[in-house]
GROMACS .gro file of C-alpha atoms in nm:
model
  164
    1UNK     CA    1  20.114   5.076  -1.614
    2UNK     CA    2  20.054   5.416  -1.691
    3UNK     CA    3  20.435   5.483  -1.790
    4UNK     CA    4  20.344   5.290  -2.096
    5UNK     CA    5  20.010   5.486  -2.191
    6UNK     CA    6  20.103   5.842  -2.374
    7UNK     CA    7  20.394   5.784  -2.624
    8UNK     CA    8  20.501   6.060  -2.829
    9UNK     CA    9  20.284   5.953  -3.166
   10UNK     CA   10  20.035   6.153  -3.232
   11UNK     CA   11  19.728   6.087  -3.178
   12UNK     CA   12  19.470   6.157  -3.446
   13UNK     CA   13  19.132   6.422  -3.355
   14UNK     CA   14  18.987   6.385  -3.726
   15UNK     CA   15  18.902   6.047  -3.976
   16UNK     CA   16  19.160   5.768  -3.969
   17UNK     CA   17  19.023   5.737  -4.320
   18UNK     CA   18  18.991   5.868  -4.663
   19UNK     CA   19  19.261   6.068  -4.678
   20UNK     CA   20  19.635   6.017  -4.748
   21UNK     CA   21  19.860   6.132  -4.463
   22UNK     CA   22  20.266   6.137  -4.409
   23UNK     CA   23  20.382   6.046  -4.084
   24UNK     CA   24  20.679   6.303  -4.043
   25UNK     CA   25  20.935   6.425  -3.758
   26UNK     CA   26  21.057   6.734  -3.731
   27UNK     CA   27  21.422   6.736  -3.678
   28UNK     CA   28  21.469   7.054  -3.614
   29UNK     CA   29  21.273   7.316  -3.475
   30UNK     CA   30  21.029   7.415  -3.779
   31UNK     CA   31  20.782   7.750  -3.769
   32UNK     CA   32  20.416   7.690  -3.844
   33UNK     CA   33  20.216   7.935  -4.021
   34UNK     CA   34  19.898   8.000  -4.088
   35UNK     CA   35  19.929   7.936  -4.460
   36UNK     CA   36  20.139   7.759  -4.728
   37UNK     CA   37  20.361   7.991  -4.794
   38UNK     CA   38  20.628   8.232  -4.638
   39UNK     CA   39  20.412   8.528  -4.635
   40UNK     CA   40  20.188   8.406  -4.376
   41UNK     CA   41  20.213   8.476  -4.017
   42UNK     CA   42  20.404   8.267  -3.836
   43UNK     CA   43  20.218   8.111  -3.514
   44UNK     CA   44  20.429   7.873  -3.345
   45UNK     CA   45  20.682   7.583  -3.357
   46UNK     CA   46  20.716   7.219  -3.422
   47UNK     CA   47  20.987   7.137  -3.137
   48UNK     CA   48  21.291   6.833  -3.251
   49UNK     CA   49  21.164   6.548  -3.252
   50UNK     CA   50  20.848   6.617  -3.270
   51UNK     CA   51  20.608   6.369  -3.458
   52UNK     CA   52  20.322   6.457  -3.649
   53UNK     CA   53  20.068   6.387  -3.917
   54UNK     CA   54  20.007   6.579  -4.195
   55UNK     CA   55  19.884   6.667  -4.602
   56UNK     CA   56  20.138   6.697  -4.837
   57UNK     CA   57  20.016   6.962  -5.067
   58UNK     CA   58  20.334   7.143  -5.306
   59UNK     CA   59  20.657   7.188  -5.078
   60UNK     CA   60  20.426   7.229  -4.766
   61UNK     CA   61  20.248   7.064  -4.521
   62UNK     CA   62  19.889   7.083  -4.397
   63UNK     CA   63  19.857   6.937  -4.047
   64UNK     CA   64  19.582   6.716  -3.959
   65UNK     CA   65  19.381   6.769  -3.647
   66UNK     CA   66  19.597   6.617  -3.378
   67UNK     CA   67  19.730   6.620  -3.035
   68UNK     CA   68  20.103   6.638  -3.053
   69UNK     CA   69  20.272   6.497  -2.707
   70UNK     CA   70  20.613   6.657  -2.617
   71UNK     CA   71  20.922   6.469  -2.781
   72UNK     CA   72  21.148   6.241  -2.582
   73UNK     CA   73  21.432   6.469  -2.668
   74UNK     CA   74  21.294   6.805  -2.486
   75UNK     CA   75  21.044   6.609  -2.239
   76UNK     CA   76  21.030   6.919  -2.066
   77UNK     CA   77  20.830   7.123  -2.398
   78UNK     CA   78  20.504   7.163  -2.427
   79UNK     CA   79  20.298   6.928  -2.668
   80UNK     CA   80  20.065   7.070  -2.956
   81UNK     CA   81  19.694   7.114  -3.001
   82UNK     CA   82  19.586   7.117  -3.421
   83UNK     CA   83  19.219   7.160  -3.401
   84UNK     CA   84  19.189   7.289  -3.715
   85UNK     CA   85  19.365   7.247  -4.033
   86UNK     CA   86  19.528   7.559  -4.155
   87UNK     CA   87  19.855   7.499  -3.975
   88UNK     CA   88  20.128   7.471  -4.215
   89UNK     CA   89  20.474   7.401  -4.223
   90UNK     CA   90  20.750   7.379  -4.470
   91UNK     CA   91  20.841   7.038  -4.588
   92UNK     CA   92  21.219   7.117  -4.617
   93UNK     CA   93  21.436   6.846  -4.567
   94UNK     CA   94  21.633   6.823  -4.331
   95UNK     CA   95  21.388   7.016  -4.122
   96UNK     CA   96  21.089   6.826  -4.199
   97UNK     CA   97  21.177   6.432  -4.272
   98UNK     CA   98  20.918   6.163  -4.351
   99UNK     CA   99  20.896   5.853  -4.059
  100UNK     CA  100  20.976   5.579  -4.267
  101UNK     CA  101  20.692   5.363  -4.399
  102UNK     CA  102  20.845   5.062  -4.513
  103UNK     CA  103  20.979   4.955  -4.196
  104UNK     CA  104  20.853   4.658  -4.038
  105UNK     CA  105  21.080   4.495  -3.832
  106UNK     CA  106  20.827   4.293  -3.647
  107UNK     CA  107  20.495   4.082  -3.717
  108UNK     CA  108  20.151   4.023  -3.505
  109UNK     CA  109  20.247   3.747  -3.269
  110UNK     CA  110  20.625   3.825  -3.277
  111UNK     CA  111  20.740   3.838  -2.892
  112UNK     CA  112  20.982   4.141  -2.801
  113UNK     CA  113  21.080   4.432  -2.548
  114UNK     CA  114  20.931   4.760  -2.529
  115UNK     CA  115  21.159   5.049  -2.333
  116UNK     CA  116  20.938   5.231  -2.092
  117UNK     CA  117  21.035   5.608  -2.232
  118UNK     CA  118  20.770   5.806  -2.004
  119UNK     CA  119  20.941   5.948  -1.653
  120UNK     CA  120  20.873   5.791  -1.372
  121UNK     CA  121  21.022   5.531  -1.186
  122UNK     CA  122  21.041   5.262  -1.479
  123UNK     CA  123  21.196   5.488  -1.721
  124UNK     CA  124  21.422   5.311  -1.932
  125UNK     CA  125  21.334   4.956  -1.806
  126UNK     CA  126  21.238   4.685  -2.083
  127UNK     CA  127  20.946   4.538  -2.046
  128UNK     CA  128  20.846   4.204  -2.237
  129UNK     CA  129  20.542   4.235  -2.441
  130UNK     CA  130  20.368   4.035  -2.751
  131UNK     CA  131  20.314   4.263  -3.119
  132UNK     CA  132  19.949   4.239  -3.168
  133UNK     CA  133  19.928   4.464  -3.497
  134UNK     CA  134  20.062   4.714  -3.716
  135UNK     CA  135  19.958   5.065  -3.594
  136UNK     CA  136  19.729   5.302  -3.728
  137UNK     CA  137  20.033   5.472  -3.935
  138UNK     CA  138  20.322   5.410  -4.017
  139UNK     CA  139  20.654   5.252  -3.807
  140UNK     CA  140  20.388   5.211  -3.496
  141UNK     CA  141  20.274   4.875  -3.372
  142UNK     CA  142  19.949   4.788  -3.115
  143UNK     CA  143  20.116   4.572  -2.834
  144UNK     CA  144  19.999   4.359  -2.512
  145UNK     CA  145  20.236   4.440  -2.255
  146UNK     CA  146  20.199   4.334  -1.855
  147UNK     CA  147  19.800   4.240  -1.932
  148UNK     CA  148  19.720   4.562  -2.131
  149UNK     CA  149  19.678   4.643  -2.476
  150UNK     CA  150  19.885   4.988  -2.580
  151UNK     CA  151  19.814   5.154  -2.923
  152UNK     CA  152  20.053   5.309  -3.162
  153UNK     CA  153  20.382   5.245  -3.049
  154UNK     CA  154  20.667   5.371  -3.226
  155UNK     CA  155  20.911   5.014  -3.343
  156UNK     CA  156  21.189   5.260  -3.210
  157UNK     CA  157  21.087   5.160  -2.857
  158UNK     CA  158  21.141   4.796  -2.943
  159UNK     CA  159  21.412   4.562  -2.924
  160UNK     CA  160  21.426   4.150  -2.956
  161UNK     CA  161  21.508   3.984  -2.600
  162UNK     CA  162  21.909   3.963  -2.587
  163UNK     CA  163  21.956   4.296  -2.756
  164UNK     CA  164  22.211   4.521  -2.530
   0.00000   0.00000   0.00000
């Protein structure tokens, strides 16, 4: 089952409390810097479709400590270490968008499928599985698929049985 186990949320190195996050995607690719602010040194890149969690503060972004898993879209990039928080990036739409919170398609108990998006020789298969819980942010749900629990999936990788 491990083509299930590393989705591309990220997963959180800091609190999961106590302070108020945005769950964003970059769809583009987006230069962090070392600073809010255009003056500061550039240091790397948020790839497309990267996901990541981070402080709004003015038009930037502080990003939370975090391991960033390569996106599904360029599974061949490297992922991102934050281990500290004075990585920045601009929060210009349509670079920078906000994973929307409000989206719920599914409650605890409801029964669905779950693509397997990790390569390997069940990518792309749907798997049946039961919703369990919202995630730990937003658009993610915990799930019980094939007699294991899985944490933080994205409700993109979810469909009701029947769906084509």
């Amino acid at each position: 089952m491990a083509d299930l186990m590393e989705f591309t949320a990220p997963k959180l190195l800091g609190p999961r409390k106590g302070t108020e996050r945005m769950y964003a995607v970059a769809s583009q690719q987006a230069l962090l810097r070392r600073g809010p602010g255009r003056e500061h040194m550039g240091t790397g890149f948020l790839r497309f479709g990267m996901r990541f969690l981070a402080i709004p503060e003015g038009g930037w972004l502080r990003l939370c400590p975090q391991s960033i898993r390569p996106p599904l879209a360029s599974p061949s990039a490297a992922g991102l270490e934050v281990d500290q928080e004075n990585l920045w990036v601009e929060a210009a739409e349509p670079t920078i968008r906000p994973v929307l919170e409000d989206q719920h398609r599914f409650s605890p108990g409801d029964k669905v499928e779950v693509i397997v998006g990790e390569p390997g020789p069940r990518l792309g298969e749907w798997l049946p599985c039961q919703i369990q819980s919202l995630g730990d942010w937003p658009g993610t749900y915990h799930i019980f698929v094939e007699n294991h629990e899985r944490n933080n999936i994205p409700m993109w990788y979810f469909r009701t049985p029947g769906d084509d």
